[in-house]
Every structure is written in C-alpha cells, then in structure tokens.
mmCIF file of C-alpha atoms and ligand atoms in Angstrom:
data_model
loop_
_atom_site.group_PDB
_atom_site.id
_atom_site.type_symbol
_atom_site.label_atom_id
_atom_site.label_comp_id
_atom_site.label_asym_id
_atom_site.label_seq_id
_atom_site.Cartn_x
_atom_site.Cartn_y
_atom_site.Cartn_z
ATOM 1 C CA MET A 15 -20.824 150.799 94.909
ATOM 2 C CA THR A 16 -22.699 153.597 96.586
ATOM 3 C CA LEU A 17 -24.901 152.820 99.537
ATOM 4 C CA SER A 18 -27.024 155.889 99.096
ATOM 5 C CA VAL A 19 -29.931 155.034 101.375
ATOM 6 C CA PHE A 20 -28.296 152.558 103.768
ATOM 7 C CA ARG A 21 -25.676 153.472 106.299
ATOM 8 C CA GLN A 22 -22.474 151.497 106.376
ATOM 9 C CA GLY A 23 -22.531 148.893 109.144
ATOM 10 C CA LEU A 24 -26.226 147.998 108.830
ATOM 11 C CA PHE A 25 -25.282 144.332 108.278
ATOM 12 C CA THR A 26 -22.287 144.136 110.640
ATOM 13 C CA ASN A 27 -21.836 140.570 111.959
ATOM 14 C CA LYS A 28 -24.513 139.261 109.593
ATOM 15 C CA VAL A 29 -23.750 136.196 107.490
ATOM 16 C CA VAL A 30 -24.793 136.279 103.833
ATOM 17 C CA PHE A 31 -24.637 133.316 101.415
ATOM 18 C CA ILE A 32 -25.045 134.044 97.696
ATOM 19 C CA THR A 33 -25.279 131.445 94.912
ATOM 20 C CA GLY A 34 -24.041 132.442 91.483
ATOM 21 C CA GLY A 35 -22.006 135.065 93.297
ATOM 22 C CA SER A 36 -18.996 135.138 90.976
ATOM 23 C CA SER A 37 -20.344 137.731 88.586
ATOM 24 C CA GLY A 38 -23.018 140.189 87.546
ATOM 25 C CA ILE A 39 -25.913 141.158 89.778
ATOM 26 C CA ASN A 40 -24.988 138.587 92.424
ATOM 27 C CA LEU A 41 -21.411 139.835 92.749
ATOM 28 C CA GLY A 42 -22.894 143.323 93.041
ATOM 29 C CA LEU A 43 -25.048 142.069 95.911
ATOM 30 C CA ALA A 44 -22.008 140.485 97.565
ATOM 31 C CA GLU A 45 -20.178 143.803 97.394
ATOM 32 C CA ALA A 46 -23.208 145.708 98.715
ATOM 33 C CA PHE A 47 -23.817 143.423 101.718
ATOM 34 C CA GLY A 48 -20.064 143.276 102.397
ATOM 35 C CA THR A 49 -19.728 147.054 102.242
ATOM 36 C CA ALA A 50 -22.587 147.247 104.734
ATOM 37 C CA GLY A 51 -20.545 145.079 107.102
ATOM 38 C CA ALA A 52 -21.641 141.487 106.404
ATOM 39 C CA LYS A 53 -19.460 138.405 106.088
ATOM 40 C CA VAL A 54 -20.185 137.192 102.589
ATOM 41 C CA ALA A 55 -19.919 133.615 101.271
ATOM 42 C CA ILE A 56 -20.210 133.379 97.521
ATOM 43 C CA ASN A 57 -20.860 130.206 95.575
ATOM 44 C CA GLY A 58 -20.155 129.421 91.946
ATOM 45 C CA ARG A 59 -19.387 126.351 89.868
ATOM 46 C CA ASN A 60 -16.300 127.722 88.096
ATOM 47 C CA THR A 61 -13.437 127.765 90.607
ATOM 48 C CA ALA A 62 -11.263 130.237 88.682
ATOM 49 C CA LYS A 63 -14.111 132.758 88.343
ATOM 50 C CA LEU A 64 -14.982 132.245 91.990
ATOM 51 C CA ASN A 65 -11.409 132.927 93.111
ATOM 52 C CA ASP A 66 -11.284 136.080 90.982
ATOM 53 C CA ALA A 67 -14.537 137.284 92.534
ATOM 54 C CA VAL A 68 -13.286 136.662 96.077
ATOM 55 C CA ALA A 69 -10.070 138.550 95.261
ATOM 56 C CA TYR A 70 -12.169 141.443 93.899
ATOM 57 C CA LEU A 71 -14.259 141.529 97.092
ATOM 58 C CA HIS A 72 -11.144 141.451 99.289
ATOM 59 C CA GLN A 73 -9.753 144.343 97.292
ATOM 60 C CA LYS A 74 -12.978 146.238 98.088
ATOM 61 C CA GLY A 75 -12.463 145.536 101.781
ATOM 62 C CA VAL A 76 -15.198 142.915 102.000
ATOM 63 C CA PHE A 77 -14.906 139.950 104.381
ATOM 64 C CA ALA A 78 -15.544 137.175 101.848
ATOM 65 C CA ALA A 79 -14.924 133.523 101.042
ATOM 66 C CA GLY A 80 -15.772 131.341 98.041
ATOM 67 C CA TYR A 81 -17.410 127.903 97.958
ATOM 68 C CA ALA A 82 -17.364 125.970 94.697
ATOM 69 C CA ALA A 83 -20.500 123.913 94.011
ATOM 70 C CA ASP A 84 -23.068 123.483 91.259
ATOM 71 C CA VAL A 85 -26.513 124.331 92.630
ATOM 72 C CA ARG A 86 -27.829 121.286 90.738
ATOM 73 C CA GLU A 87 -25.722 119.034 92.991
ATOM 74 C CA TYR A 88 -27.439 118.968 96.373
ATOM 75 C CA GLU A 89 -24.785 117.261 98.475
ATOM 76 C CA ARG A 90 -21.922 119.586 97.525
ATOM 77 C CA LEU A 91 -24.072 122.649 98.038
ATOM 78 C CA ALA A 92 -25.251 121.348 101.421
ATOM 79 C CA GLN A 93 -21.612 120.802 102.419
ATOM 80 C CA ALA A 94 -20.767 124.405 101.499
ATOM 81 C CA LEU A 95 -23.641 125.712 103.629
ATOM 82 C CA GLN A 96 -22.599 123.490 106.526
ATOM 83 C CA THR A 97 -19.027 124.808 106.319
ATOM 84 C CA VAL A 98 -20.220 128.418 106.375
ATOM 85 C CA ARG A 99 -22.437 127.675 109.389
ATOM 86 C CA ASP A 100 -19.576 125.957 111.223
ATOM 87 C CA SER A 101 -17.159 128.813 110.485
ATOM 88 C CA TRP A 102 -19.320 131.911 110.776
ATOM 89 C CA GLY A 103 -22.561 130.878 112.516
ATOM 90 C CA PRO A 104 -26.192 130.907 111.318
ATOM 91 C CA ILE A 105 -27.020 132.435 107.949
ATOM 92 C CA ASP A 106 -28.911 135.739 108.113
ATOM 93 C CA VAL A 107 -29.405 136.373 104.407
ATOM 94 C CA LEU A 108 -29.591 133.726 101.682
ATOM 95 C CA VAL A 109 -29.531 134.915 98.080
ATOM 96 C CA CYS A 110 -30.471 132.335 95.431
ATOM 97 C CA GLY A 111 -28.988 133.959 92.355
ATOM 98 C CA ALA A 112 -27.496 131.179 90.226
ATOM 99 C CA ALA A 113 -29.173 131.175 86.820
ATOM 100 C CA GLY A 114 -28.669 130.222 83.198
ATOM 101 C CA ASN A 115 -30.041 131.679 79.998
ATOM 102 C CA PHE A 116 -29.644 131.699 76.236
ATOM 103 C CA PRO A 117 -32.061 133.017 73.641
ATOM 104 C CA SER A 118 -33.573 130.206 71.573
ATOM 105 C CA PRO A 119 -36.918 129.323 70.050
ATOM 106 C CA ALA A 120 -38.468 126.322 71.811
ATOM 107 C CA VAL A 121 -38.042 124.129 68.733
ATOM 108 C CA GLY A 122 -34.320 125.023 68.731
ATOM 109 C CA MET A 123 -33.854 123.529 72.177
ATOM 110 C CA SER A 124 -33.216 119.918 73.079
ATOM 111 C CA ALA A 125 -34.975 118.477 76.110
ATOM 112 C CA ASN A 126 -31.624 118.720 77.853
ATOM 113 C CA ALA A 127 -31.261 122.410 76.975
ATOM 114 C CA PHE A 128 -34.669 123.172 78.524
ATOM 115 C CA LYS A 129 -33.849 120.988 81.520
ATOM 116 C CA SER A 130 -30.481 122.685 82.066
ATOM 117 C CA VAL A 131 -32.068 126.082 82.645
ATOM 118 C CA VAL A 132 -34.924 124.692 84.749
ATOM 119 C CA ASP A 133 -32.420 122.718 86.811
ATOM 120 C CA ILE A 134 -30.105 125.675 87.434
ATOM 121 C CA ASP A 135 -32.832 128.250 88.088
ATOM 122 C CA LEU A 136 -35.671 126.352 89.735
ATOM 123 C CA LEU A 137 -34.213 123.141 91.127
ATOM 124 C CA GLY A 138 -31.093 125.092 92.121
ATOM 125 C CA THR A 139 -33.205 127.571 94.076
ATOM 126 C CA PHE A 140 -35.095 124.744 95.773
ATOM 127 C CA ASN A 141 -31.847 122.915 96.579
ATOM 128 C CA THR A 142 -30.321 126.063 98.074
ATOM 129 C CA CYS A 143 -33.366 126.918 100.188
ATOM 130 C CA ARG A 144 -33.846 123.299 101.268
ATOM 131 C CA ALA A 145 -30.200 122.764 102.217
ATOM 132 C CA ALA A 146 -29.943 126.169 103.935
ATOM 133 C CA PHE A 147 -33.096 125.906 106.033
ATOM 134 C CA GLU A 148 -31.459 124.231 109.021
ATOM 135 C CA HIS A 149 -28.652 126.806 108.937
ATOM 136 C CA LEU A 150 -30.815 129.935 108.721
ATOM 137 C CA ARG A 151 -31.018 132.190 111.759
ATOM 138 C CA LYS A 152 -34.474 131.698 113.230
ATOM 139 C CA PRO A 153 -36.243 133.958 113.728
ATOM 140 C CA GLY A 154 -34.867 136.727 111.567
ATOM 141 C CA ALA A 155 -33.437 135.193 108.396
ATOM 142 C CA CYS A 156 -34.325 136.487 104.978
ATOM 143 C CA VAL A 157 -34.196 134.656 101.637
ATOM 144 C CA LEU A 158 -33.983 136.602 98.378
ATOM 145 C CA ASN A 159 -34.669 134.655 95.189
ATOM 146 C CA ILE A 160 -33.405 136.399 92.067
ATOM 147 C CA SER A 161 -36.163 135.992 89.503
ATOM 148 C CA ALA A 162 -36.863 137.891 86.260
ATOM 149 C CA PRO A 163 -39.697 139.699 84.450
ATOM 150 C CA GLN A 164 -39.983 136.482 82.382
ATOM 151 C CA ALA A 165 -41.635 134.893 85.444
ATOM 152 C CA SER A 166 -44.839 136.790 84.757
ATOM 153 C CA GLN A 167 -44.452 137.850 81.114
ATOM 154 C CA PRO A 168 -44.368 135.280 78.325
ATOM 155 C CA MET A 169 -41.462 136.014 75.974
ATOM 156 C CA ALA A 170 -40.557 134.372 72.689
ATOM 157 C CA MET A 171 -37.071 132.770 72.685
ATOM 158 C CA GLN A 172 -37.342 132.470 76.477
ATOM 159 C CA ALA A 173 -39.758 129.562 77.107
ATOM 160 C CA HIS A 174 -37.229 127.801 79.328
ATOM 161 C CA VAL A 175 -36.501 130.922 81.413
ATOM 162 C CA CYS A 176 -40.195 131.905 81.652
ATOM 163 C CA ALA A 177 -41.112 128.433 82.930
ATOM 164 C CA ALA A 178 -38.184 128.282 85.355
ATOM 165 C CA LYS A 179 -38.598 131.764 86.806
ATOM 166 C CA ALA A 180 -42.391 131.379 87.178
ATOM 167 C CA GLY A 181 -41.530 128.325 89.264
ATOM 168 C CA VAL A 182 -39.016 130.345 91.294
ATOM 169 C CA ASP A 183 -41.644 132.949 92.167
ATOM 170 C CA MET A 184 -44.163 130.296 93.179
ATOM 171 C CA LEU A 185 -41.469 128.644 95.298
ATOM 172 C CA THR A 186 -40.851 131.999 96.989
ATOM 173 C CA ARG A 187 -44.524 132.325 97.833
ATOM 174 C CA SER A 188 -44.993 128.699 98.919
ATOM 175 C CA LEU A 189 -41.956 128.704 101.195
ATOM 176 C CA ALA A 190 -42.972 132.094 102.604
ATOM 177 C CA LEU A 191 -46.170 130.371 103.773
ATOM 178 C CA GLU A 192 -44.371 127.348 105.203
ATOM 179 C CA TRP A 193 -41.442 129.152 106.841
ATOM 180 C CA GLY A 194 -43.160 132.266 108.172
ATOM 181 C CA GLY A 195 -43.813 130.485 111.468
ATOM 182 C CA ALA A 196 -40.083 129.907 111.866
ATOM 183 C CA GLY A 197 -39.484 133.613 111.384
ATOM 184 C CA VAL A 198 -37.950 133.240 107.924
ATOM 185 C CA ARG A 199 -39.028 135.720 105.246
ATOM 186 C CA LEU A 200 -38.739 135.018 101.506
ATOM 187 C CA ASN A 201 -39.087 137.489 98.647
ATOM 188 C CA SER A 202 -38.293 137.494 94.925
ATOM 189 C CA ILE A 203 -36.484 140.320 93.166
ATOM 190 C CA CYS A 204 -37.060 140.580 89.410
ATOM 191 C CA PRO A 205 -34.247 142.608 87.813
ATOM 192 C CA GLY A 206 -34.979 143.892 84.311
ATOM 193 C CA PRO A 207 -32.263 145.092 81.939
ATOM 194 C CA ILE A 208 -29.234 145.611 84.174
ATOM 195 C CA ASP A 209 -25.967 146.877 82.710
ATOM 196 C CA GLU A 210 -22.795 144.786 82.692
ATOM 197 C CA THR A 211 -24.508 141.447 83.226
ATOM 198 C CA GLU A 212 -24.188 138.146 81.404
ATOM 199 C CA GLY A 213 -27.954 138.035 80.896
ATOM 200 C CA MET A 214 -28.017 141.371 79.061
ATOM 201 C CA LYS A 215 -24.947 140.449 77.017
ATOM 202 C CA ARG A 216 -26.811 137.363 75.873
ATOM 203 C CA LEU A 217 -30.192 139.010 75.308
ATOM 204 C CA ALA A 218 -29.349 142.552 74.218
ATOM 205 C CA GLY A 219 -25.618 142.556 73.526
ATOM 206 C CA ALA A 220 -25.809 144.372 70.181
ATOM 207 C CA PRO A 221 -25.776 148.198 70.395
ATOM 208 C CA GLU A 222 -28.944 148.479 68.285
ATOM 209 C CA ALA A 223 -30.824 146.069 70.609
ATOM 210 C CA ARG A 224 -29.684 148.085 73.599
ATOM 211 C CA GLU A 225 -30.803 151.332 71.969
ATOM 212 C CA LYS A 226 -34.234 149.937 71.051
ATOM 213 C CA LEU A 227 -34.760 148.563 74.535
ATOM 214 C CA THR A 228 -33.756 151.865 76.145
ATOM 215 C CA GLN A 229 -36.316 153.661 73.992
ATOM 216 C CA VAL A 230 -39.239 151.447 75.043
ATOM 217 C CA LEU A 231 -38.439 151.278 78.764
ATOM 218 C CA PRO A 232 -40.611 153.653 80.834
ATOM 219 C CA LEU A 233 -37.555 154.945 82.734
ATOM 220 C CA GLN A 234 -35.536 155.190 79.480
ATOM 221 C CA ARG A 235 -32.342 153.709 80.864
ATOM 222 C CA PHE A 236 -30.733 150.415 81.774
ATOM 223 C CA GLY A 237 -30.504 149.644 85.476
ATOM 224 C CA THR A 238 -27.324 149.263 87.476
ATOM 225 C CA LYS A 239 -26.220 146.579 89.886
ATOM 226 C CA ASP A 240 -26.616 149.212 92.606
ATOM 227 C CA ASP A 241 -30.312 149.550 91.709
ATOM 228 C CA VAL A 242 -30.788 145.862 92.468
ATOM 229 C CA ALA A 243 -28.580 146.022 95.563
ATOM 230 C CA GLN A 244 -30.665 148.809 97.094
ATOM 231 C CA MET A 245 -33.770 146.625 96.847
ATOM 232 C CA ALA A 246 -31.923 143.629 98.299
ATOM 233 C CA LEU A 247 -30.556 145.630 101.233
ATOM 234 C CA PHE A 248 -34.022 146.994 101.957
ATOM 235 C CA LEU A 249 -35.695 143.569 101.833
ATOM 236 C CA ALA A 250 -33.014 142.041 104.058
ATOM 237 C CA SER A 251 -33.108 144.911 106.549
ATOM 238 C CA PRO A 252 -35.318 145.368 109.620
ATOM 239 C CA ALA A 253 -37.224 147.985 107.601
ATOM 240 C CA ALA A 254 -38.838 145.071 105.722
ATOM 241 C CA SER A 255 -39.524 142.872 108.755
ATOM 242 C CA TYR A 256 -43.235 142.540 107.832
ATOM 243 C CA VAL A 257 -42.586 141.846 104.136
ATOM 244 C CA THR A 258 -42.687 138.240 102.924
ATOM 245 C CA GLY A 259 -43.912 136.361 99.859
ATOM 246 C CA GLY A 260 -43.512 139.436 97.653
ATOM 247 C CA ILE A 261 -42.324 139.667 94.053
ATOM 248 C CA PHE A 262 -40.437 142.948 93.531
ATOM 249 C CA PRO A 263 -39.530 144.236 90.059
ATOM 250 C CA VAL A 264 -36.391 146.369 89.682
ATOM 251 C CA ASP A 265 -36.815 146.857 85.974
ATOM 252 C CA GLY A 266 -37.340 150.505 85.032
ATOM 253 C CA GLY A 267 -40.980 149.671 84.309
ATOM 254 C CA GLN A 268 -40.280 146.781 81.908
ATOM 255 C CA SER A 269 -42.988 144.652 83.476
ATOM 256 C CA LEU A 270 -45.601 147.283 82.560
ATOM 257 C CA LEU A 271 -44.978 146.674 78.876
ATOM 258 C CA GLY A 272 -45.558 142.976 78.313
ATOM 259 C CA GLY A 273 -43.078 140.419 77.054
ATOM 260 C CA ALA A 274 -43.881 140.921 73.366
ATOM 261 C CA VAL A 275 -42.652 144.523 73.419
ATOM 262 C CA ILE A 276 -39.360 143.437 74.942
ATOM 263 C CA THR A 277 -38.952 140.501 72.574
ATOM 264 C CA GLN A 278 -39.548 142.804 69.616
ATOM 265 C CA ALA A 279 -37.043 145.347 70.917
ATOM 266 C CA ILE A 280 -34.167 143.065 71.809
ATOM 267 C CA LEU A 281 -34.621 139.852 69.889
ATOM 268 C CA GLY A 282 -36.533 141.083 66.879
ATOM 269 C CA GLY A 283 -39.089 138.291 67.531
HETATM 270 C C1 HXC B 327 -29.931 125.932 72.107
HETATM 271 C C2 HXC B 327 -28.400 125.421 73.758
HETATM 272 C C3 HXC B 327 -27.860 126.730 73.704
HETATM 273 C C4 HXC B 327 -28.422 127.641 72.736
HETATM 274 C C5 HXC B 327 -26.784 125.607 75.220
HETATM 275 N N1 HXC B 327 -27.702 124.772 74.701
HETATM 276 N N2 HXC B 327 -26.860 126.819 74.616
HETATM 277 N N3 HXC B 327 -29.430 125.032 72.990
HETATM 278 N N4 HXC B 327 -29.457 127.205 71.976
HETATM 279 N N5 HXC B 327 -27.955 128.894 72.603
HETATM 280 C C6 HXC B 327 -27.918 123.388 75.087
HETATM 281 C C7 HXC B 327 -26.706 122.493 74.860
HETATM 282 O O1 HXC B 327 -26.583 122.103 73.505
HETATM 283 C C8 HXC B 327 -27.065 121.299 75.750
HETATM 284 O O2 HXC B 327 -28.043 120.470 75.142
HETATM 285 C C9 HXC B 327 -27.765 121.960 76.912
HETATM 286 O O3 HXC B 327 -28.181 123.267 76.472
HETATM 287 C C10 HXC B 327 -26.864 122.116 78.112
HETATM 288 O O4 HXC B 327 -25.718 122.828 77.707
HETATM 289 P P1 HXC B 327 -24.324 122.710 78.511
HETATM 290 O O5 HXC B 327 -23.446 123.778 78.039
HETATM 291 O O6 HXC B 327 -23.861 121.297 78.479
HETATM 292 O O7 HXC B 327 -24.835 122.924 80.008
HETATM 293 P P2 HXC B 327 -24.275 123.779 81.139
HETATM 294 O O8 HXC B 327 -22.792 123.786 81.146
HETATM 295 O O9 HXC B 327 -24.905 123.326 82.353
HETATM 296 O O10 HXC B 327 -24.737 125.264 80.764
HETATM 297 C C11 HXC B 327 -25.976 125.804 81.164
HETATM 298 C C12 HXC B 327 -26.448 126.860 80.197
HETATM 299 C C13 HXC B 327 -25.332 127.858 79.884
HETATM 300 C C14 HXC B 327 -27.655 127.565 80.788
HETATM 301 C C15 HXC B 327 -26.867 126.161 78.901
HETATM 302 O O11 HXC B 327 -25.818 128.858 78.976
HETATM 303 C C16 HXC B 327 -24.783 128.487 81.117
HETATM 304 O O12 HXC B 327 -23.905 127.909 81.751
HETATM 305 N N6 HXC B 327 -25.210 129.662 81.530
HETATM 306 C C17 HXC B 327 -24.711 130.296 82.780
HETATM 307 C C18 HXC B 327 -24.459 131.740 82.593
HETATM 308 C C19 HXC B 327 -25.711 132.463 82.194
HETATM 309 O O13 HXC B 327 -26.484 132.039 81.366
HETATM 310 N N7 HXC B 327 -25.903 133.645 82.783
HETATM 311 C C20 HXC B 327 -27.027 134.460 82.389
HETATM 312 C C21 HXC B 327 -28.020 134.382 83.421
HETATM 313 S S1 HXC B 327 -29.190 135.659 83.169
HETATM 314 P P3 HXC B 327 -27.663 119.044 74.456
HETATM 315 O O14 HXC B 327 -28.962 118.479 74.031
HETATM 316 O O15 HXC B 327 -26.745 119.396 73.339
HETATM 317 O O16 HXC B 327 -27.006 118.239 75.532
HETATM 318 C C22 HXC B 327 -30.621 135.082 83.647
HETATM 319 C C23 HXC B 327 -31.649 136.089 83.847
HETATM 320 C C24 HXC B 327 -32.646 136.037 82.789
HETATM 321 O O17 HXC B 327 -30.797 133.942 83.840
HETATM 322 C C25 HXC B 327 -33.350 137.333 82.661
HETATM 323 C C26 HXC B 327 -32.558 138.351 81.932
HETATM 324 C C27 HXC B 327 -33.342 139.650 81.804
#
C-alpha cells in the first residue's frame, strides 16, 4: 500500500467501519484507512476469513478488529455497529462494500439466485446505512457505497448485479438528500476491473479474457486496490467536504465503452 497523495496520519483517531472487509477491494480500503491512522472495524460473514484479514491488518500495523455478521441480517449487523460505537466512539467513515456476483444469463438464475445478489448488494447497503445512522459522527461523517459500472451499463450475464448496483447508486443519491442536513455525506465509488479481486476472478479469470479486456480499456491496464483506495481517501477527507451524492468511476475508462463491449471481451456474450 502506497499512500502517494495522502500523508500518513490524515485519519488519526477516525473510526472506519467496512462491510465485506475480509478481502479484495474492501480489505485494501481497510489497509489504506488504517495506514492513514484510522481505527478500522471490518465486517464479514465468514469468521475464519475475517480473522485472517484482521491478522493481516495487524501485521501491517493497522489498529483493527473484526465483526462477524451477514449484511442481510439487520439485527446482527446493528449489534456490531453498536459495539464499535461503544468501544471506539462515533463512526467517521462507513464503507458499504459487501457484495456478491456470479456470471449467469437471467434464464439460468432461480428467483433465489437473483434475490441473493440483490439482498447482499442493495438490501445489505440499506441495512448498513440504516443501522449505522445513529452511530455516525454528525456533522462530518462520510458514507462510501461500493458500486460498479454495471449500475449504469446494462451487461449480459449480469442482470442481477446491474439491478442491484443501480439500486445502490440511487440509494446513495436519495440518502445524500435526506442526510445532508445532518452533515452526513454519501458517495458511490464504481471500481472497474481491479486486480486480485474475487469479482475479477469470477468475471475475467481466464488469461485470454484478461488480455481482451486490457486491450479494450482506454487506460490499457487493470486497476489496483490502491487506485480505489486513493479515491476513497479523497472522498472521506476534508478535501471533499462539499462533495455528496456523487457516483465516481475508478475504472480505467470502462464506463466510456458501454456494457456490451465489456461483455464481449470478458464473457464472450
Ligand atoms: C446460477 C447461482 C450461481 C451461478 C449461485 N447461484 N451461483 N445460480 N449461476 N453461478 C444460486 C444458488 O443456486 C442459489 O439458488 C442462490 O444463487 C444462492 O446461492 P447460495 O450459495 O445459497 O447463497 P449465498 O451463500 O448467500 O451466496 C451468495 C452468492 C455467492 C452471491 C450466490 O456467489 C457469494 O457468496 N458471493 C460472495 C463473493 C462474491 O461474489 N464476491 C464478488 C463480488 S464482486 P437456489 O435457487 O439454488 O437456492 C462484485 C462486483 C461486481 O459484486 C462488479 C465486478 C466488476
């Protein structure tokens, strides 16, 4: 992790809560905020993975703790947020990152398959924001919802994710309207193809898919977790104190292309 544009200590004494924090982009965010001085609470539903992630963060010198809960289960999630508040004080930065994905044509999905992704991504984001609201530092808190280019670009094999992430972005904008008066800012980040993530393993795991995608991307490379972290640190920092209700791609230009180009490149659809 390199904090190239943010000095270490920018988030000292800040409290950050991250759902889906055991791996991928969200673990990268945990490391970034922790390296910048924050106390970081990560949430995940798999206790073993969560413990491994906390151990990794400790090894990196991050002040971190893990809270097991499924974002689809409101009460357990609310309890985790309450515990963090009681232990560390009000939450300064809330990252709603828990998500699920698998490539499948719509007719290959059961109603429960579609519902599973919508429940993790959209209902999970609502549950997290709703349960966290009373614990957010007001004024001054920032919520970052981790969305995807699928929110604005229809993609074959991704109907469930497109529907769920479009809902996430609209939730970001609606809550930004409602909570602005309380001094709480909300923004969405839409990571594109980011290396070493479960999403990319699932969508473009084969070397030929990766190569094709790299060729069509305007910036001609996959992103890194650091690329996403830089955006998150900016949005959560005082430098973005007048920024709310925004949808920010970190995708190497993927969103300029349209979903069909991406589907063709990585899924052959
Ligand atoms: C069709 C499938 C399927 C597949 C699962 N299902 N995989 N249907 N094709 N490939 C169906 C199951 O049969 C079941 O339906 C239903 O989905 C729920 O599956 P479960 O495994 O019981 O549910 P659950 O344990 O809650 O798992 C949720 C999940 C899973 C989303 C289905 O893939 C998951 O846990 N994912 C978490 C990790 C992940 O996906 N990370 C990537 C995030 S990337 P039936 O009818 O049989 O009960 C991301 C960003 C997207 O989201 C953008 C990337 C650029």
